[in-house]
C-alpha cells in the first residue's frame, strides 16, 4: 500500500506572533517552525498502517520555501520513506486552492497512492481546504476530521469516524481516498536518534511547477482564488480584572453571581 | 441584473440547525447593502417544510432539491447538487454556517467551481467598488485578524458560530422553487452510513451561550461531575483543557484551544485551567471570562473579567448551590 501524507510547516504554536506594520502578514523573522499538529496525526496513522501491514511505502510531501525541507526531514525521521518538496519561487503566494492543485499534481506524478492523509486544517491560515480540494482535483472521495479509521481487510475501502455536532458520523469510502486527520486519531511518535540519522540519507526530490505540468496561471497568486488584503493584530478586549479572594466559598459564590447578574448581565 | 446571495440550510432529523439562521443573517445584511436578494438552498428528501422557517427569517426564495439520493449527507452528492445549481443560477455568493458538514463540503465545492472559499468569517461587508464581499477572519488561531476577499464567482463563505446574529423574523414567506437535478448513487460517495449519538444530548460547545471548562486542576475524571452539575444548572456546555483531555478525563470533542475548538460564548468559566497560549486562543473572544484558580498569578487569571482565587473543589459546589437557591 502506498500512502502519502501532506505536511505544512507552520509557526510554533507556542510562539507569540507579531504582525508586520504594513499589514501584509505575520512577521516570520526569527520564528521557530514546526509541522502543523494535525499533519503529524496523519503521518503517525500512515506509519502505523505501514507497520501493521509490514509492506508499502509512506511518502511525505509539502509545498513552501527552503525551510520546509526541515519539516520534511522531520517526517522522514519519524519514519516516512521519502519526501517530495514543491519548492520554487513560482509557488509563492499560493492560497489553499493553488496549494491543493499543485499537491494533487505531485501526487499524480509520484503515485498512484492508495491513501492520502492531510491535516484537518493548518494551524496558521486555518483554511481547512487542502485535503478535500486535493481529493476533488484527483477525482477521488475524501472524509474530513477523521478521529478513527479502519481499513477493510482487502484494502479496497476505509471506514472513518468523524466528530460532528452532537455525535459521530460514520462514513465508508472506496480507496484511493483522501482523509484529513483530527486530534484523537493517535499519539504521534517522536523521532528516534536513529531515525534522525537515517532521515539524512533518504530521498528528497523537488518538483517545480513545470515538472508537474502546471502553468504559471495555475500556481502562486495567479492560481489562487482568495486574497488577503490586510493582516492586523486581533482586537484586544480591555479587561480590568476584578479579583474575588479571601472570602469563604459561599460568600465568594454570592459575590460572583452578583457581578455576573448585575454588572456583566450574562446570566 | 439581480444579485442573489445563497445560504445552504443545514438540517438533521427534519430540524433546521440554528447556525443556519446566523448564516442567513449575514447573507441578508450583505444582500441589503448590495441591493440583492437572499435565497436558501435546501438539499434533501422531504426537507421542503424547512422553507416556511427560512422564509420567515427573510429568505426570498427557497431552492429545494428533493432527491432520494440526498436523504443523508454525502460529500459527493451535496457537492454535485450545489455545483449544478450554482452553474445554472449563478449566485453571487454561497454562505454556509461553519460546521463539520460544511468543512467537509465547502472546500470540495470550491475546487469543483474553481472559486475562492473564505471559512469561519466573523464579519462580512459589501464592497460596492468591485462588487465583492469583504470579509474578516482570524488566522494563526486568533493571533491575527485577516481582511480577505474571494476571487471567482460564486464566492464561498462560512460564518463562525455566534459571530453573526440570527436573521430576524420578518414574517415573510419564501417562494419555494423545486429544482430538478439528476443525481444518481454514483455521485454520492462519502455518504454518512450512520450517526452515533451520545447517550445524553449535550449542548454543542461551539453553539453554547455558557461554557464551564475544566483543566488539570480537576485532578481526575470523576471530579468533573462538579462541573457537570454546575453546567446543568446554567444550561451550559462542559469544555476541557488539553491536559484534561490527554489524561483521558474528557473526550476530545470537549477540548477548547488550538487543537480543539474555538468558542465564543457569552460566559466562559474556567476551573483549574492555567491559561497556556494554546488554550487562550480557543476562548479569548468569549464575552465574559471567569477564572477559578488557587494560583492568583496563573495567566488566565490576568485575562479574566472575574478571577476567583479559591480551591475549586470548595468554590464550584458552593456556586452551584447558590445558583440553585436563587433560581427557586
Ligand atoms: C501543539 C500544541 C497544541 C496544544 N493545544 C491545546 C489546546 O487545544 N487546548 C489546551 O487547553 N491546551 C493545548 N495545549 C497544551 C497547553 O500548552 C497546556 O499544556 C494546557 O492547556 C494545560 O492545561 P491546564 O491549564 O488544564 O493544566 P495546567 O497548566 O497544569 O494548569 C492547572 C491549573 O489548575 C490550578 N489548580 C490546581 N488545583 C486546583 C484547585 N484545587 N483549585 C483551583 N485551581 C487549581 C493550578 O493552579 C493551575 O493553574 C497544546 C500544546 C501544544 C504543544
Coordinates of C-alpha atoms and ligand atoms in Angstrom, one line a residue:
Chain A
X1 CA 0.0 0.0 0.0
X2 CA 1.3 3.4 -1.0
X3 CA 0.4 6.2 1.4
X4 CA 1.1 9.9 1.0
X5 CA 1.0 12.5 3.8
X6 CA 0.7 16.2 3.1
X7 CA 2.7 18.3 5.5
X8 CA 2.6 22.0 6.1
X9 CA 5.2 23.9 8.1
X10 CA 3.7 26.5 10.4
X11 CA 5.0 28.8 13.2
X12 CA 5.4 27.0 16.5
X13 CA 2.1 27.0 18.3
X14 CA 3.6 28.5 21.5
X15 CA 5.0 31.5 19.6
X16 CA 3.7 35.0 20.2
X17 CA 3.2 36.4 16.8
X18 CA 3.8 40.0 15.6
X19 CA 2.0 41.4 12.7
X20 CA 4.1 43.4 10.2
X21 CA 3.5 47.1 10.5
X22 CA 2.4 47.4 6.8
X23 CA -0.3 44.9 7.4
X24 CA 1.0 42.5 4.8
X25 CA 1.1 39.5 7.1
X26 CA 2.6 37.9 10.2
X27 CA 6.3 38.7 10.8
X28 CA 8.1 35.3 10.5
X29 CA 11.5 36.7 11.3
X30 CA 13.2 34.6 14.0
X31 CA 10.2 32.3 14.4
X32 CA 10.5 28.6 15.1
X33 CA 8.6 26.4 12.6
X34 CA 7.1 23.0 13.2
X35 CA 4.9 20.5 11.4
X36 CA 1.3 21.6 11.7
X37 CA 0.0 19.4 14.6
X38 CA -2.9 17.8 12.6
X39 CA -0.5 16.7 9.9
X40 CA 1.5 14.8 12.5
X41 CA -1.6 12.8 13.4
X42 CA -1.9 11.9 9.7
X43 CA 1.7 10.9 9.4
X44 CA 1.5 8.7 12.6
X45 CA -1.5 7.0 11.2
X46 CA 0.2 6.3 7.8
X47 CA 3.3 4.9 9.6
X48 CA 1.1 2.7 11.8
X49 CA -0.7 1.3 8.8
X50 CA 2.5 0.5 7.0
X51 CA 4.0 -1.2 10.1
X52 CA 0.8 -3.2 10.6
X53 CA 1.0 -4.5 7.0
X54 CA 4.7 -4.8 7.1
X55 CA 4.7 -3.6 3.5
X56 CA 4.3 -0.5 1.4
X57 CA 5.6 3.0 1.4
X58 CA 4.9 6.3 3.2
X59 CA 5.8 9.5 1.2
X60 CA 5.6 12.9 2.8
X61 CA 5.1 16.0 0.7
X62 CA 5.0 19.7 1.3
X63 CA 4.9 23.0 -0.5
X64 CA 6.8 26.0 0.6
X65 CA 10.1 27.8 0.8
X66 CA 13.5 26.3 1.5
X67 CA 12.8 26.0 5.3
X68 CA 10.1 23.4 4.6
X69 CA 12.9 20.9 3.9
X70 CA 13.3 20.8 7.7
X71 CA 9.7 19.7 8.2
X72 CA 10.0 17.1 5.6
X73 CA 13.2 15.8 7.1
X74 CA 11.4 15.6 10.5
X75 CA 8.7 13.5 8.7
X76 CA 11.4 11.2 7.3
X77 CA 13.0 11.0 10.8
X78 CA 9.6 9.9 12.2
X79 CA 9.7 7.0 9.6
X80 CA 8.5 8.2 6.2
X81 CA 10.4 6.6 3.3
X82 CA 10.8 9.5 1.0
X83 CA 9.9 13.1 0.6
X84 CA 8.7 15.5 -2.1
X85 CA 9.2 19.2 -1.8
X86 CA 7.3 21.5 -4.1
X87 CA 9.9 24.3 -3.9
X88 CA 10.0 27.1 -6.4
X89 CA 9.6 30.8 -6.3
X90 CA 6.6 30.4 -8.6
X91 CA 4.6 28.7 -5.7
X92 CA 5.0 31.8 -3.5
X93 CA 1.6 33.3 -2.6
X94 CA -0.3 30.1 -3.3
X95 CA -3.6 30.0 -1.4
X96 CA -5.2 26.8 -0.2
X97 CA -6.7 26.0 -3.6
X98 CA -3.5 26.7 -5.5
X99 CA -1.6 24.6 -3.0
X100 CA -4.0 21.7 -3.3
X101 CA -3.8 21.9 -7.1
X102 CA 0.0 21.6 -7.0
X103 CA 0.0 18.9 -4.4
X104 CA -2.6 16.9 -6.4
X105 CA -0.4 17.2 -9.5
X106 CA 2.6 15.9 -7.5
X107 CA 0.6 13.1 -6.1
X108 CA -0.4 12.1 -9.6
X109 CA 3.2 12.2 -10.8
X110 CA 4.7 10.3 -7.8
X111 CA 1.7 8.0 -7.4
X112 CA -0.7 6.4 -7.7
X113 CA -1.3 6.4 -3.9
X114 CA -3.9 4.2 -2.2
X115 CA -4.4 6.6 0.7
X116 CA -3.6 10.2 1.2
X117 CA -3.6 11.9 4.6
X118 CA -3.6 15.7 5.3
X119 CA -4.3 17.6 8.5
X120 CA -7.9 18.7 9.0
X121 CA -6.5 22.2 8.9
X122 CA -3.2 24.0 9.1
X123 CA -3.0 26.0 12.3
X124 CA -1.6 29.1 10.6
X125 CA -4.2 30.1 8.0
X126 CA -6.8 27.7 9.3
X127 CA -8.4 27.3 5.9
X128 CA -9.3 23.6 6.3
X129 CA -9.4 23.4 2.5
X130 CA -6.4 21.5 1.1
X131 CA -7.4 17.9 1.9
X132 CA -10.9 17.9 0.3
X133 CA -9.6 20.1 -2.6
X134 CA -6.9 17.5 -3.4
X135 CA -9.5 14.8 -3.5
X136 CA -11.6 16.8 -5.9
X137 CA -8.6 17.5 -8.2
X138 CA -7.8 13.8 -8.2
X139 CA -11.4 12.8 -8.6
X140 CA -11.4 10.6 -5.6
X141 CA -13.5 10.7 -2.4
X142 CA -12.5 12.3 0.9
X143 CA -13.5 12.2 4.5
X144 CA -12.8 15.1 6.9
X145 CA -11.8 15.3 10.5
X146 CA -11.2 11.7 11.0
X147 CA -10.7 10.6 14.6
X148 CA -10.6 6.8 13.8
X149 CA -10.0 4.9 10.5
X150 CA -10.3 1.2 9.8
X151 CA -9.1 -0.3 6.5
X152 CA -11.2 -3.1 5.1
X153 CA -9.4 -6.5 5.1
X154 CA -9.0 -6.4 1.3
X155 CA -7.8 -2.8 1.4
X156 CA -10.5 -1.7 -1.0
X157 CA -12.2 0.7 1.3
X158 CA -11.8 2.6 4.6
X159 CA -14.4 3.3 7.3
X160 CA -14.0 6.6 9.1
X161 CA -15.4 8.1 12.3
X162 CA -15.6 11.8 12.4
X163 CA -16.9 14.0 15.1
X164 CA -19.9 16.1 14.1
X165 CA -22.1 18.5 16.2
X166 CA -23.9 16.3 18.7
X167 CA -22.3 13.0 17.8
X168 CA -20.1 11.0 15.4
X169 CA -20.6 10.4 11.7
X170 CA -19.5 7.0 10.3
X171 CA -18.5 7.1 6.6
X172 CA -17.1 4.4 4.4
X173 CA -15.3 5.3 1.1
X174 CA -13.5 3.3 -1.6
X175 CA -9.8 3.7 -2.0
X176 CA -8.0 5.6 -3.2
X177 CA -9.2 8.4 -0.9
X178 CA -8.0 11.4 1.0
X179 CA -8.6 11.5 4.7
X180 CA -8.0 14.6 6.9
X181 CA -6.7 13.9 10.4
X182 CA -8.3 15.2 13.6
X183 CA -6.8 15.1 17.1
X184 CA -7.7 11.9 18.9
X185 CA -6.6 9.7 16.0
X186 CA -3.4 8.6 17.7
X187 CA -0.4 9.9 19.7
X188 CA 2.3 10.9 17.2
X189 CA 5.7 9.4 18.0
X190 CA 8.9 11.3 18.5
X191 CA 11.7 10.7 16.0
X192 CA 14.4 8.5 17.4
X193 CA 18.1 9.3 17.1
X194 CA 18.5 6.5 14.6
X195 CA 15.5 7.9 12.7
X196 CA 17.1 11.3 12.5
X197 CA 20.4 9.8 11.3
X198 CA 18.6 7.7 8.6
X199 CA 16.5 10.7 7.5
X200 CA 19.6 12.4 6.2
X201 CA 20.1 9.6 3.6
X202 CA 16.5 9.3 2.5
X203 CA 15.4 10.6 -0.9
X204 CA 14.0 14.1 -1.0
X205 CA 13.0 15.2 -4.5
X206 CA 11.9 18.7 -5.6
X207 CA 9.3 19.5 -8.2
X208 CA 8.9 22.8 -9.9
X209 CA 5.5 23.7 -11.5
X210 CA 7.0 22.8 -14.9
X211 CA 7.9 19.3 -13.6
X212 CA 4.2 18.9 -12.7
X213 CA 2.9 20.3 -16.0
X214 CA 1.5 23.3 -14.2
X215 CA 1.4 26.7 -16.0
X216 CA 2.2 30.0 -14.3
X217 CA -1.5 30.8 -14.1
X218 CA -2.2 27.7 -12.0
X219 CA 0.2 28.4 -9.2
X220 CA 1.2 31.2 -6.8
X221 CA -1.0 34.3 -6.7
X222 CA -2.5 33.8 -10.2
X223 CA -3.5 30.3 -9.3
X224 CA -5.2 31.5 -6.1
X225 CA -8.8 32.2 -5.6
X226 CA -8.6 34.1 -2.3
X227 CA -6.6 37.2 -1.5
X228 CA -5.5 38.6 1.8
X229 CA -5.8 42.4 1.8
X230 CA -4.7 43.1 5.3
X231 CA -3.5 41.3 8.4
X232 CA -3.8 43.1 11.8
X233 CA -3.5 42.2 15.4
X234 CA -6.7 40.9 16.8
X235 CA -8.9 43.4 18.6
X236 CA -7.8 43.5 22.2
X237 CA -10.5 43.4 24.8
X238 CA -9.8 45.9 27.5
X239 CA -10.3 43.9 30.7
X240 CA -9.9 45.2 34.1
X241 CA -9.8 42.0 36.1
X242 CA -11.9 42.0 39.3
X243 CA -10.4 39.8 41.9
X244 CA -12.5 37.8 44.3
X245 CA -10.4 36.4 47.1
X246 CA -10.1 35.8 50.8
X247 CA -13.7 35.0 51.0
X248 CA -15.5 31.9 52.3
X249 CA -16.8 29.8 49.4
X250 CA -20.4 30.8 49.9
X251 CA -19.6 34.5 50.1
X252 CA -17.3 34.3 47.1
X253 CA -20.1 32.5 45.2
X254 CA -22.6 35.1 46.1
X255 CA -20.3 37.9 45.1
X256 CA -19.5 36.3 41.7
X257 CA -23.2 35.7 41.0
X258 CA -24.0 39.3 41.9
X259 CA -21.3 40.5 39.4
X260 CA -22.4 38.2 36.6
X261 CA -26.1 39.3 37.1
X262 CA -25.9 43.0 37.8
X263 CA -22.6 44.1 36.2
X264 CA -21.8 41.7 33.3
X265 CA -25.5 40.8 32.8
X266 CA -24.7 37.4 31.3
X267 CA -26.8 35.2 33.5
Chain B
X1 CA -29.3 42.1 -13.1
X2 CA -30.4 40.8 -9.8
X3 CA -27.7 39.7 -7.5
X4 CA -28.5 36.8 -5.2
X5 CA -26.8 35.5 -2.1
X6 CA -27.4 31.9 -1.1
X7 CA -27.4 30.3 2.2
X8 CA -27.1 26.5 2.4
X9 CA -29.5 25.2 5.0
X10 CA -28.1 22.5 7.3
X11 CA -30.7 20.3 8.8
X12 CA -30.8 17.0 10.6
X13 CA -33.8 14.9 11.6
X14 CA -36.1 17.4 9.9
X15 CA -34.8 20.3 12.0
X16 CA -33.0 23.4 10.8
X17 CA -29.7 23.8 12.6
X18 CA -29.7 27.2 14.4
X19 CA -26.3 28.4 12.9
X20 CA -28.0 28.3 9.5
X21 CA -30.1 31.3 10.7
X22 CA -26.9 33.1 11.6
X23 CA -25.5 32.5 8.1
X24 CA -28.8 33.8 6.8
X25 CA -28.5 36.9 9.0
X26 CA -25.0 37.5 7.5
X27 CA -26.2 36.9 3.9
X28 CA -29.2 39.2 4.3
X29 CA -27.1 42.0 5.6
X30 CA -24.8 41.7 2.7
X31 CA -27.7 41.4 0.2
X32 CA -29.2 44.5 1.6
X33 CA -26.1 46.5 1.1
X34 CA -25.7 45.1 -2.4
X35 CA -29.3 45.7 -3.4
X36 CA -29.7 42.0 -3.9
X37 CA -31.8 39.2 -2.5
X38 CA -31.3 36.1 -0.4
X39 CA -32.2 32.6 -1.2
X40 CA -31.8 29.5 0.9
X41 CA -30.9 26.1 -0.6
X42 CA -32.4 23.0 0.9
X43 CA -31.0 19.7 -0.1
X44 CA -32.6 16.5 0.9
X45 CA -35.6 14.3 0.9
X46 CA -38.8 15.8 2.2
X47 CA -36.9 18.8 3.6
X48 CA -39.3 21.2 2.0
X49 CA -41.1 22.0 5.3
X50 CA -38.0 24.0 6.3
X51 CA -39.0 26.5 3.7
X52 CA -41.5 28.2 6.0
X53 CA -38.9 28.8 8.7
X54 CA -36.4 30.1 6.2
X55 CA -38.9 32.4 4.6
X56 CA -40.0 33.7 8.0
X57 CA -36.4 34.7 8.6
X58 CA -36.0 36.6 5.3
X59 CA -35.1 34.2 2.5
X60 CA -36.9 35.5 -0.6
X61 CA -36.6 32.1 -2.3
X62 CA -36.0 28.6 -1.2
X63 CA -34.3 26.4 -3.8
X64 CA -35.3 22.9 -2.9
X65 CA -33.5 19.9 -4.4
X66 CA -35.7 16.9 -3.5
X67 CA -33.9 13.7 -4.3
X68 CA -33.9 10.2 -2.8
X69 CA -30.1 10.2 -3.1
X70 CA -29.8 13.2 -0.8
X71 CA -31.6 11.5 2.1
X72 CA -28.5 11.8 4.2
X73 CA -25.4 13.9 3.7
X74 CA -22.7 12.7 1.3
X75 CA -19.8 14.9 0.2
X76 CA -20.2 13.7 -3.4
X77 CA -23.9 14.1 -3.6
X78 CA -24.1 17.5 -1.9
X79 CA -21.1 18.9 -3.9
X80 CA -22.7 17.7 -7.2
X81 CA -26.1 19.2 -6.3
X82 CA -24.7 22.6 -5.3
X83 CA -22.3 22.8 -8.2
X84 CA -25.0 22.1 -10.7
X85 CA -27.4 24.5 -9.0
X86 CA -24.7 27.3 -8.9
X87 CA -23.7 26.7 -12.5
X88 CA -27.3 27.0 -13.6
X89 CA -28.3 30.0 -11.5
X90 CA -25.1 31.9 -10.9
X91 CA -25.5 33.3 -7.4
X92 CA -23.0 36.0 -6.3
X93 CA -22.1 34.1 -3.2
X94 CA -22.9 31.0 -1.2
X95 CA -22.8 31.3 2.5
X96 CA -22.7 28.3 4.9
X97 CA -22.7 28.1 8.7
X98 CA -19.3 26.6 9.7
X99 CA -19.9 23.1 10.9
X100 CA -18.3 19.6 10.5
X101 CA -20.5 19.1 7.4
X102 CA -19.6 22.5 5.9
X103 CA -15.9 21.8 6.4
X104 CA -16.3 18.6 4.5
X105 CA -18.4 20.1 1.7
X106 CA -17.4 23.7 1.0
X107 CA -13.7 23.0 0.1
X108 CA -14.7 20.3 -2.3
X109 CA -17.3 22.6 -3.9
X110 CA -14.7 25.4 -4.1
X111 CA -12.3 23.1 -6.0
X112 CA -15.1 22.0 -8.3
X113 CA -16.2 25.5 -9.1
X114 CA -12.7 26.8 -9.2
X115 CA -13.6 29.6 -6.8
X116 CA -12.5 31.1 -3.5
X117 CA -13.6 29.8 -0.1
X118 CA -13.3 32.0 3.0
X119 CA -14.0 29.8 6.0
X120 CA -15.0 31.0 9.5
X121 CA -15.7 34.6 8.8
X122 CA -16.6 36.9 11.7
X123 CA -17.6 39.9 9.6
X124 CA -18.9 40.4 6.0
X125 CA -19.3 43.7 4.2
X126 CA -20.3 44.5 0.7
X127 CA -17.6 46.4 -1.2
X128 CA -19.5 48.3 -3.9
X129 CA -16.3 49.4 -5.6
X130 CA -15.7 45.9 -7.0
X131 CA -19.0 44.2 -6.2
X132 CA -17.4 41.6 -3.9
X133 CA -17.7 40.7 -0.2
X134 CA -15.0 41.9 2.1
X135 CA -14.7 39.5 5.0
X136 CA -12.7 39.3 8.2
X137 CA -11.4 36.0 9.7
X138 CA -8.9 35.1 12.3
X139 CA -5.7 33.4 11.3
X140 CA -3.0 31.8 13.4
X141 CA -5.5 30.5 15.8
X142 CA -6.7 34.0 16.6
X143 CA -3.3 35.6 17.0
X144 CA -4.0 37.8 13.9
X145 CA -7.1 39.0 12.0
X146 CA -7.1 39.0 8.2
X147 CA -9.2 41.0 5.8
X148 CA -9.9 38.8 2.8
X149 CA -11.8 38.6 -0.5
X150 CA -12.6 35.7 -2.7
X151 CA -11.8 35.6 -6.4
X152 CA -14.2 33.8 -8.6
X153 CA -18.0 33.5 -8.6
X154 CA -19.8 32.5 -6.6
X155 CA -17.7 33.4 -3.6
X156 CA -18.0 30.8 -0.9
X157 CA -18.0 31.9 2.7
X158 CA -18.7 30.3 6.0
X159 CA -19.8 32.0 9.2
X160 CA -18.2 31.3 12.5
X161 CA -20.8 30.2 15.1
X162 CA -22.1 33.0 17.2
X163 CA -20.3 35.7 15.2
X164 CA -23.5 36.8 13.5
X165 CA -26.9 37.5 14.9
X166 CA -29.6 35.2 13.7
X167 CA -31.7 36.6 10.9
X168 CA -34.6 38.5 12.4
X169 CA -38.1 37.4 11.9
X170 CA -39.6 39.3 9.0
X171 CA -42.8 37.3 9.0
X172 CA -42.2 36.7 5.3
X173 CA -42.8 33.7 3.1
X174 CA -40.4 32.3 0.6
X175 CA -41.1 31.3 -3.0
X176 CA -40.3 27.6 -3.0
X177 CA -38.7 26.6 -6.2
X178 CA -38.2 22.9 -6.8
X179 CA -35.0 22.3 -8.7
X180 CA -34.6 19.2 -10.7
X181 CA -31.0 17.9 -10.7
X182 CA -30.2 14.5 -11.8
X183 CA -28.3 12.8 -9.1
X184 CA -27.6 9.1 -9.0
X185 CA -26.0 6.9 -6.4
X186 CA -22.6 7.1 -8.1
X187 CA -22.4 10.8 -7.3
X188 CA -23.0 10.2 -3.7
X189 CA -19.6 8.9 -2.4
X190 CA -18.7 9.8 1.2
X191 CA -22.3 9.1 2.3
X192 CA -22.8 9.0 6.1
X193 CA -23.7 5.5 7.0
X194 CA -24.7 6.3 10.5
X195 CA -24.8 9.0 13.1
X196 CA -23.7 7.7 16.5
X197 CA -25.3 9.8 19.2
X198 CA -24.1 10.0 22.8
X199 CA -26.5 8.6 25.4
X200 CA -27.4 12.0 26.7
X201 CA -28.0 15.0 24.5
X202 CA -25.3 17.6 25.1
X203 CA -25.2 21.3 24.5
X204 CA -22.9 21.8 21.5
X205 CA -19.7 23.5 22.6
X206 CA -19.3 26.0 19.7
X207 CA -23.0 26.9 19.9
X208 CA -23.3 27.2 23.7
X209 CA -24.1 30.6 25.4
X210 CA -22.3 29.5 28.5
X211 CA -19.3 27.1 28.9
X212 CA -18.0 25.6 32.1
X213 CA -14.5 24.3 31.4
X214 CA -12.1 22.2 33.5
X215 CA -8.4 21.6 33.4
X216 CA -5.7 19.6 35.2
X217 CA -6.8 21.3 38.4
X218 CA -9.8 18.9 38.4
X219 CA -7.5 16.1 39.3
X220 CA -9.5 13.3 37.7
X221 CA -12.5 12.2 35.6
X222 CA -14.9 11.6 38.5
X223 CA -14.2 15.2 39.7
X224 CA -15.6 16.6 36.5
X225 CA -19.0 15.7 38.0
X226 CA -19.0 19.0 39.9
X227 CA -18.7 20.9 36.6
X228 CA -21.4 18.8 35.0
X229 CA -23.7 19.8 37.9
X230 CA -22.8 23.5 37.6
X231 CA -23.4 23.2 33.8
X232 CA -26.7 21.6 34.3
X233 CA -27.9 24.5 36.5
X234 CA -26.6 27.1 34.0
X235 CA -27.8 25.2 30.8
X236 CA -24.1 25.3 29.8
X237 CA -21.8 23.0 27.8
X238 CA -18.8 21.5 29.5
X239 CA -15.4 22.1 28.0
X240 CA -11.9 21.0 28.9
X241 CA -8.2 21.9 28.5
X242 CA -5.9 19.7 26.6
X243 CA -4.3 18.5 29.8
X244 CA -7.7 17.1 30.9
X245 CA -8.4 15.6 27.5
X246 CA -5.0 14.0 27.1
X247 CA -5.3 12.5 30.6
X248 CA -8.5 10.8 29.3
X249 CA -10.8 12.6 31.7
X250 CA -12.9 14.1 28.9
X251 CA -13.5 13.4 25.2
X252 CA -11.6 15.4 22.6
X253 CA -14.9 16.8 21.5
X254 CA -14.8 18.9 24.6
X255 CA -11.3 20.3 24.1
X256 CA -11.0 24.1 23.8
X257 CA -8.0 25.6 22.2
X258 CA -5.6 25.4 19.3
X259 CA -6.0 21.7 18.7
X260 CA -9.6 21.7 19.9
X261 CA -12.5 24.1 19.4
X262 CA -12.6 27.8 19.2
X263 CA -15.5 29.1 21.3
X264 CA -17.1 32.5 21.8
X265 CA -19.8 32.1 24.4
X266 CA -21.3 34.9 26.4
X267 CA -19.8 33.4 29.5
X268 CA -16.7 31.1 29.9
X269 CA -16.0 29.8 33.3
X270 CA -12.5 28.2 33.5
X271 CA -11.9 26.0 36.5
X272 CA -8.4 24.8 37.3
X273 CA -7.0 25.9 33.9
X274 CA -3.7 27.8 33.9
X275 CA -4.2 29.6 30.6
X276 CA -1.4 28.3 28.3
X277 CA -1.4 30.3 25.0
X278 CA -2.8 27.2 23.1
X279 CA -5.8 27.3 25.4
X280 CA -6.3 31.0 25.3
X281 CA -6.6 31.2 21.5
X282 CA -9.6 29.0 21.8
X283 CA -11.6 31.1 24.2
X284 CA -10.2 34.6 24.4
X285 CA -13.1 36.1 22.4
X286 CA -15.7 35.0 24.9
X287 CA -17.7 37.9 26.1
X288 CA -17.2 37.5 29.8
X289 CA -14.5 35.2 31.3
X290 CA -14.4 33.9 34.8
X291 CA -11.3 32.1 36.0
X292 CA -11.2 30.0 39.2
X293 CA -7.8 29.1 40.4
X294 CA -5.8 28.6 43.6
X295 CA -3.0 30.5 41.9
X296 CA -3.7 34.2 41.5
X297 CA -0.8 34.5 39.1
X298 CA -2.0 32.0 36.5
X299 CA -2.1 33.6 33.1
X300 CA -5.9 33.1 32.7
X301 CA -6.5 34.9 36.0
X302 CA -5.0 38.0 34.3
X303 CA -7.1 37.7 31.2
X304 CA -10.4 37.0 33.1
X305 CA -13.0 39.6 33.8
X306 CA -13.6 38.0 37.2
X307 CA -10.8 36.0 38.8
X308 CA -11.8 33.9 41.8
X309 CA -8.8 32.9 43.9
X310 CA -10.1 29.7 45.6
X311 CA -9.9 26.0 45.8
X312 CA -12.3 24.9 43.0
X313 CA -13.4 21.8 45.0
X314 CA -14.9 24.2 47.6
X315 CA -15.9 27.1 45.4
X316 CA -17.7 25.3 42.5
X317 CA -20.1 23.3 44.6
X318 CA -20.9 26.5 46.6
X319 CA -21.6 28.3 43.3
X320 CA -23.9 25.6 42.1
X321 CA -25.7 25.6 45.5
X322 CA -26.1 29.3 45.4
X323 CA -27.4 29.3 41.8
X324 CA -30.0 26.6 42.7
X325 CA -31.1 28.6 45.8
X326 CA -31.5 31.8 43.8
X327 CA -33.4 30.0 41.0
X328 CA -36.0 28.8 43.3
Ligands
LIG1 C1 0.8 21.9 19.7 C2 0.1 22.1 21.0 C3 -1.3 22.3 20.9 C4 -2.0 22.5 22.1 N1 -3.3 22.6 22.0 C5 -4.0 22.9 23.2 C6 -5.4 23.1 23.2 O1 -6.1 23.0 22.1 N2 -6.1 23.3 24.3 C7 -5.4 23.4 25.5 O2 -6.1 23.6 26.5 N3 -4.1 23.2 25.6 C8 -3.4 22.9 24.4 N4 -2.0 22.7 24.5 C9 -1.4 22.4 25.9 C10 -1.1 23.7 26.6 O3 0.2 24.1 26.3 C11 -1.2 23.4 28.2 O4 -0.3 22.3 28.4 C12 -2.6 23.0 28.7 O5 -3.5 23.9 28.2 C13 -2.5 23.0 30.2 O6 -3.8 22.6 30.7 P1 -4.3 23.0 32.2 O7 -4.4 24.5 32.2 O8 -5.5 22.3 32.4 O9 -3.2 22.5 33.1 P2 -2.1 23.2 34.0 O10 -1.3 24.2 33.2 O11 -1.4 22.2 34.7 O12 -3.0 24.1 35.0 C14 -3.7 23.6 36.0 C15 -4.2 24.8 36.8 O13 -5.1 24.3 37.8 C16 -4.8 25.0 39.0 N5 -5.3 24.2 40.1 C17 -4.9 23.0 40.6 N6 -5.6 22.6 41.6 C18 -6.5 23.5 41.8 C19 -7.6 23.6 42.8 N7 -7.9 22.6 43.7 N8 -8.4 24.7 42.7 C20 -8.2 25.7 41.8 N9 -7.2 25.6 40.9 C21 -6.4 24.5 40.9 C22 -3.4 25.3 39.0 O14 -3.0 26.4 39.8 C23 -3.1 25.5 37.5 O15 -3.1 26.9 37.2 C24 -1.3 22.5 23.4 C25 0.1 22.3 23.4 C26 0.8 22.1 22.2 C27 2.3 22.0 22.3

